[in-house]
Amino acid sequence: MSLRPFRFAGATAVVTGAAGGMGEHLARGLAERGSTLLLVDRDAARLDAVVSSLRATYPGIRVTPFVADLSDRAAVEGLAADLLAATDAVDLLVNNAGVALAGRFDQISIADFEWVMAVNFTAPVLLTHHLLPRISPGGHIVNVSSLFGLVGPKGQTAYSSSKFALRGFTEALRNELLPRGIGTTTVHPGGIR
């Protein structure tokens, strides 16, 4: 089955990690294309600045901020409920938020390893699970993995594990959702500023 081209104009897009970096740029690109934005980040001040800038630049676009710590499962569950209350449909879910942790496996704590897994893998899984019933045929889920979701260099056990897991989740999800007309994409960026 082939997917129909995604239509950005009038689409409702959820973007995590939207207060800076790739997430902010994604939000700007989506606003430029006419999407309604539900933007998520843990940094309220930076998110407010991005939202203010988007509203000033694209006054016809609806932009709604949501502040949540994606390392906290209860916060993710609350975020999902808030997102569902804010919209009847999700056309695009971009699980972009991520954290990194360098250090050999024997140098990092299990708590830190679990923190990376919570933000980079568990939060996207939970958000996808909760929002999927609102994604109709023609919708799309984008999970931002990493180059380290393709290769596992030393000193990156937690980060690579989380990004490999996200890659596997997305590939399996693709096989389940394609017959329903819902697209999935895994993005594997290299180093970014």
mmCIF file of C-alpha atoms in Angstrom:
data_model
loop_
_atom_site.group_PDB
_atom_site.id
_atom_site.type_symbol
_atom_site.label_atom_id
_atom_site.label_comp_id
_atom_site.label_asym_id
_atom_site.label_seq_id
_atom_site.Cartn_x
_atom_site.Cartn_y
_atom_site.Cartn_z
ATOM 1 C CA MET A 1 0.000 0.000 0.000
ATOM 2 C CA SER A 2 1.273 3.463 -0.820
ATOM 3 C CA LEU A 3 0.668 6.487 1.341
ATOM 4 C CA ARG A 4 -0.898 9.647 0.046
ATOM 5 C CA PRO A 5 1.282 12.766 0.262
ATOM 6 C CA PHE A 6 1.107 14.477 3.627
ATOM 7 C CA ARG A 7 -0.704 17.829 3.637
ATOM 8 C CA PHE A 8 0.871 20.315 6.028
ATOM 9 C CA ALA A 9 -1.625 23.156 5.535
ATOM 10 C CA GLY A 10 -4.377 22.791 8.114
ATOM 11 C CA ALA A 11 -2.697 19.788 9.770
ATOM 12 C CA THR A 12 -2.350 19.556 13.537
ATOM 13 C CA ALA A 13 1.225 18.750 14.524
ATOM 14 C CA VAL A 14 2.639 17.755 17.912
ATOM 15 C CA VAL A 15 6.382 18.435 18.243
ATOM 16 C CA THR A 16 8.390 17.520 21.343
ATOM 17 C CA GLY A 17 11.656 19.252 22.190
ATOM 18 C CA ALA A 18 10.344 22.398 20.493
ATOM 19 C CA ALA A 19 12.114 25.061 22.572
ATOM 20 C CA GLY A 20 15.346 24.909 20.600
ATOM 21 C CA GLY A 21 17.507 23.073 18.107
ATOM 22 C CA MET A 22 15.829 20.829 15.557
ATOM 23 C CA GLY A 23 12.471 21.030 17.325
ATOM 24 C CA GLU A 24 12.324 24.795 17.040
ATOM 25 C CA HIS A 25 13.294 24.629 13.365
ATOM 26 C CA LEU A 26 10.658 21.954 12.744
ATOM 27 C CA ALA A 27 8.030 24.142 14.420
ATOM 28 C CA ARG A 28 9.007 27.098 12.241
ATOM 29 C CA GLY A 29 8.869 24.997 9.079
ATOM 30 C CA LEU A 30 5.473 23.595 10.022
ATOM 31 C CA ALA A 31 4.106 27.069 10.832
ATOM 32 C CA GLU A 32 5.360 28.333 7.478
ATOM 33 C CA ARG A 33 3.417 25.507 5.809
ATOM 34 C CA GLY A 34 0.227 26.343 7.683
ATOM 35 C CA SER A 35 0.091 23.682 10.394
ATOM 36 C CA THR A 36 -1.545 24.121 13.794
ATOM 37 C CA LEU A 37 1.161 23.537 16.405
ATOM 38 C CA LEU A 38 1.063 21.788 19.777
ATOM 39 C CA LEU A 39 4.603 22.325 21.044
ATOM 40 C CA VAL A 40 6.173 20.472 23.962
ATOM 41 C CA ASP A 41 9.308 21.138 25.976
ATOM 42 C CA ARG A 42 10.485 21.026 29.586
ATOM 43 C CA ASP A 43 11.991 24.530 29.423
ATOM 44 C CA ALA A 44 8.980 26.821 29.894
ATOM 45 C CA ALA A 45 10.871 30.096 29.362
ATOM 46 C CA ARG A 46 12.510 29.012 26.109
ATOM 47 C CA LEU A 47 9.276 27.436 24.878
ATOM 48 C CA ASP A 48 7.377 30.666 25.600
ATOM 49 C CA ALA A 49 9.964 32.611 23.584
ATOM 50 C CA VAL A 50 9.577 30.247 20.616
ATOM 51 C CA VAL A 51 5.776 30.400 20.832
ATOM 52 C CA SER A 52 5.823 34.224 21.008
ATOM 53 C CA SER A 53 8.120 34.410 17.997
ATOM 54 C CA LEU A 54 5.958 31.997 15.987
ATOM 55 C CA ARG A 55 2.769 33.878 16.844
ATOM 56 C CA ALA A 56 4.365 37.172 15.781
ATOM 57 C CA THR A 57 5.771 35.758 12.544
ATOM 58 C CA TYR A 58 2.729 33.627 11.630
ATOM 59 C CA PRO A 59 -0.273 35.412 13.194
ATOM 60 C CA GLY A 60 -2.800 33.132 11.469
ATOM 61 C CA ILE A 61 -1.354 29.946 12.970
ATOM 62 C CA ARG A 62 -2.604 28.485 16.250
ATOM 63 C CA VAL A 63 0.324 27.629 18.529
ATOM 64 C CA THR A 64 -0.228 26.021 21.930
ATOM 65 C CA PRO A 65 2.636 25.300 24.355
ATOM 66 C CA PHE A 66 2.783 22.333 26.744
ATOM 67 C CA VAL A 67 5.469 22.107 29.420
ATOM 68 C CA ALA A 68 6.424 18.590 30.495
ATOM 69 C CA ASP A 69 9.455 16.662 31.715
ATOM 70 C CA LEU A 70 9.520 13.632 29.429
ATOM 71 C CA SER A 71 11.743 11.727 31.859
ATOM 72 C CA ASP A 72 8.783 11.539 34.274
ATOM 73 C CA ARG A 73 6.225 8.909 33.246
ATOM 74 C CA ALA A 74 3.411 10.596 35.166
ATOM 75 C CA ALA A 75 4.221 13.880 33.409
ATOM 76 C CA VAL A 76 4.125 12.134 30.018
ATOM 77 C CA GLU A 77 0.756 10.552 30.860
ATOM 78 C CA GLY A 78 -0.539 13.986 31.914
ATOM 79 C CA LEU A 79 0.858 15.556 28.753
ATOM 80 C CA ALA A 80 -0.906 12.961 26.609
ATOM 81 C CA ALA A 81 -4.209 13.727 28.356
ATOM 82 C CA ASP A 82 -3.660 17.482 27.859
ATOM 83 C CA LEU A 83 -2.854 16.995 24.166
ATOM 84 C CA LEU A 84 -5.964 14.862 23.671
ATOM 85 C CA ALA A 85 -8.049 17.528 25.389
ATOM 86 C CA ALA A 86 -6.591 20.203 23.097
ATOM 87 C CA THR A 87 -7.414 18.598 19.750
ATOM 88 C CA ASP A 88 -9.779 16.162 18.087
ATOM 89 C CA ALA A 89 -7.145 15.009 15.596
ATOM 90 C CA VAL A 90 -3.391 14.615 15.416
ATOM 91 C CA ASP A 91 -2.101 14.597 11.862
ATOM 92 C CA LEU A 92 1.609 14.643 12.638
ATOM 93 C CA LEU A 93 3.447 13.482 15.752
ATOM 94 C CA VAL A 94 7.138 14.373 15.841
ATOM 95 C CA ASN A 95 8.925 12.719 18.770
ATOM 96 C CA ASN A 96 11.998 14.924 18.596
ATOM 97 C CA ALA A 97 12.942 15.548 22.243
ATOM 98 C CA GLY A 98 16.088 13.786 23.314
ATOM 99 C CA VAL A 99 18.931 13.802 25.792
ATOM 100 C CA ALA A 100 22.488 12.535 25.552
ATOM 101 C CA LEU A 101 24.815 10.989 28.093
ATOM 102 C CA ALA A 102 28.435 10.195 27.381
ATOM 103 C CA GLY A 103 30.534 7.763 29.364
ATOM 104 C CA ARG A 104 31.438 4.105 29.390
ATOM 105 C CA PHE A 105 28.756 1.775 30.705
ATOM 106 C CA ASP A 106 30.766 1.090 33.864
ATOM 107 C CA GLN A 107 31.094 4.850 34.495
ATOM 108 C CA ILE A 108 27.418 5.821 34.370
ATOM 109 C CA SER A 109 24.741 5.054 36.913
ATOM 110 C CA ILE A 110 21.729 2.909 36.140
ATOM 111 C CA ALA A 111 19.572 5.876 37.160
ATOM 112 C CA ASP A 112 21.225 7.990 34.454
ATOM 113 C CA PHE A 113 20.834 5.145 31.930
ATOM 114 C CA GLU A 114 17.121 4.915 32.781
ATOM 115 C CA TRP A 115 16.753 8.705 32.457
ATOM 116 C CA VAL A 116 18.088 8.579 28.888
ATOM 117 C CA MET A 117 15.820 5.636 28.041
ATOM 118 C CA ALA A 118 12.803 7.437 29.540
ATOM 119 C CA VAL A 119 13.238 10.587 27.457
ATOM 120 C CA ASN A 120 14.535 9.057 24.227
ATOM 121 C CA PHE A 121 12.450 5.871 24.068
ATOM 122 C CA THR A 122 9.706 5.482 26.674
ATOM 123 C CA ALA A 123 8.214 8.966 26.192
ATOM 124 C CA PRO A 124 7.854 8.518 22.390
ATOM 125 C CA VAL A 125 6.291 5.086 22.935
ATOM 126 C CA LEU A 126 3.800 6.452 25.475
ATOM 127 C CA LEU A 127 2.884 9.479 23.389
ATOM 128 C CA THR A 128 2.447 7.336 20.295
ATOM 129 C CA HIS A 129 0.278 4.877 22.211
ATOM 130 C CA HIS A 130 -1.991 7.590 23.607
ATOM 131 C CA LEU A 131 -2.211 9.751 20.478
ATOM 132 C CA LEU A 132 -2.500 6.968 17.886
ATOM 133 C CA PRO A 133 -6.308 6.711 18.187
ATOM 134 C CA ARG A 134 -6.478 10.369 17.006
ATOM 135 C CA ILE A 135 -4.218 9.768 13.981
ATOM 136 C CA SER A 136 -6.270 9.051 10.866
ATOM 137 C CA PRO A 137 -5.205 7.664 7.489
ATOM 138 C CA GLY A 138 -2.907 10.219 5.901
ATOM 139 C CA GLY A 139 -1.346 11.008 9.281
ATOM 140 C CA HIS A 140 2.301 10.498 10.083
ATOM 141 C CA ILE A 141 4.568 9.681 13.034
ATOM 142 C CA VAL A 142 8.187 10.846 12.954
ATOM 143 C CA ASN A 143 10.645 9.511 15.525
ATOM 144 C CA VAL A 144 13.999 11.260 15.682
ATOM 145 C CA SER A 145 16.654 8.662 16.358
ATOM 146 C CA SER A 146 20.308 9.375 15.651
ATOM 147 C CA LEU A 147 23.307 8.235 13.706
ATOM 148 C CA PHE A 148 23.989 6.392 16.982
ATOM 149 C CA GLY A 149 20.778 4.467 16.369
ATOM 150 C CA LEU A 150 22.626 2.905 13.429
ATOM 151 C CA VAL A 151 26.077 2.441 15.000
ATOM 152 C CA GLY A 152 27.028 1.985 18.636
ATOM 153 C CA PRO A 153 30.305 3.732 19.457
ATOM 154 C CA LYS A 154 32.082 3.289 22.769
ATOM 155 C CA GLY A 155 31.087 5.763 25.426
ATOM 156 C CA GLN A 156 27.503 5.950 24.138
ATOM 157 C CA THR A 157 25.837 2.843 25.596
ATOM 158 C CA ALA A 158 22.806 4.613 27.077
ATOM 159 C CA TYR A 159 22.261 6.968 24.159
ATOM 160 C CA SER A 160 22.797 4.323 21.475
ATOM 161 C CA SER A 161 20.574 1.847 23.303
ATOM 162 C CA SER A 162 17.735 4.379 23.421
ATOM 163 C CA LYS A 163 18.112 5.343 19.771
ATOM 164 C CA PHE A 164 18.413 1.730 18.546
ATOM 165 C CA ALA A 165 15.248 0.948 20.532
ATOM 166 C CA LEU A 166 13.433 3.901 18.944
ATOM 167 C CA ARG A 167 14.539 2.741 15.512
ATOM 168 C CA GLY A 168 13.251 -0.797 16.125
ATOM 169 C CA PHE A 169 9.979 0.509 17.541
ATOM 170 C CA THR A 170 9.416 2.695 14.480
ATOM 171 C CA GLU A 171 10.257 -0.077 12.011
ATOM 172 C CA ALA A 172 7.817 -2.488 13.671
ATOM 173 C CA LEU A 173 5.175 0.244 13.923
ATOM 174 C CA ARG A 174 5.596 0.967 10.206
ATOM 175 C CA ASN A 175 4.588 -2.600 9.385
ATOM 176 C CA GLU A 176 1.519 -2.324 11.598
ATOM 177 C CA LEU A 177 0.354 1.136 10.486
ATOM 178 C CA LEU A 178 1.027 1.080 6.744
ATOM 179 C CA PRO A 179 -2.126 -0.970 6.031
ATOM 180 C CA ARG A 180 -4.084 1.695 7.954
ATOM 181 C CA GLY A 181 -2.663 4.472 5.769
ATOM 182 C CA ILE A 182 -0.562 5.997 8.564
ATOM 183 C CA GLY A 183 3.049 6.740 7.744
ATOM 184 C CA THR A 184 6.094 6.441 9.969
ATOM 185 C CA THR A 185 9.573 7.822 9.522
ATOM 186 C CA THR A 186 12.750 7.369 11.543
ATOM 187 C CA VAL A 187 15.244 10.211 11.236
ATOM 188 C CA HIS A 188 18.940 9.523 11.934
ATOM 189 C CA PRO A 189 20.708 12.914 12.132
ATOM 190 C CA GLY A 190 24.393 13.206 12.735
ATOM 191 C CA GLY A 191 25.888 15.959 14.879
ATOM 192 C CA ILE A 192 23.823 19.117 15.204
ATOM 193 C CA ARG A 193 24.270 22.477 16.860
#
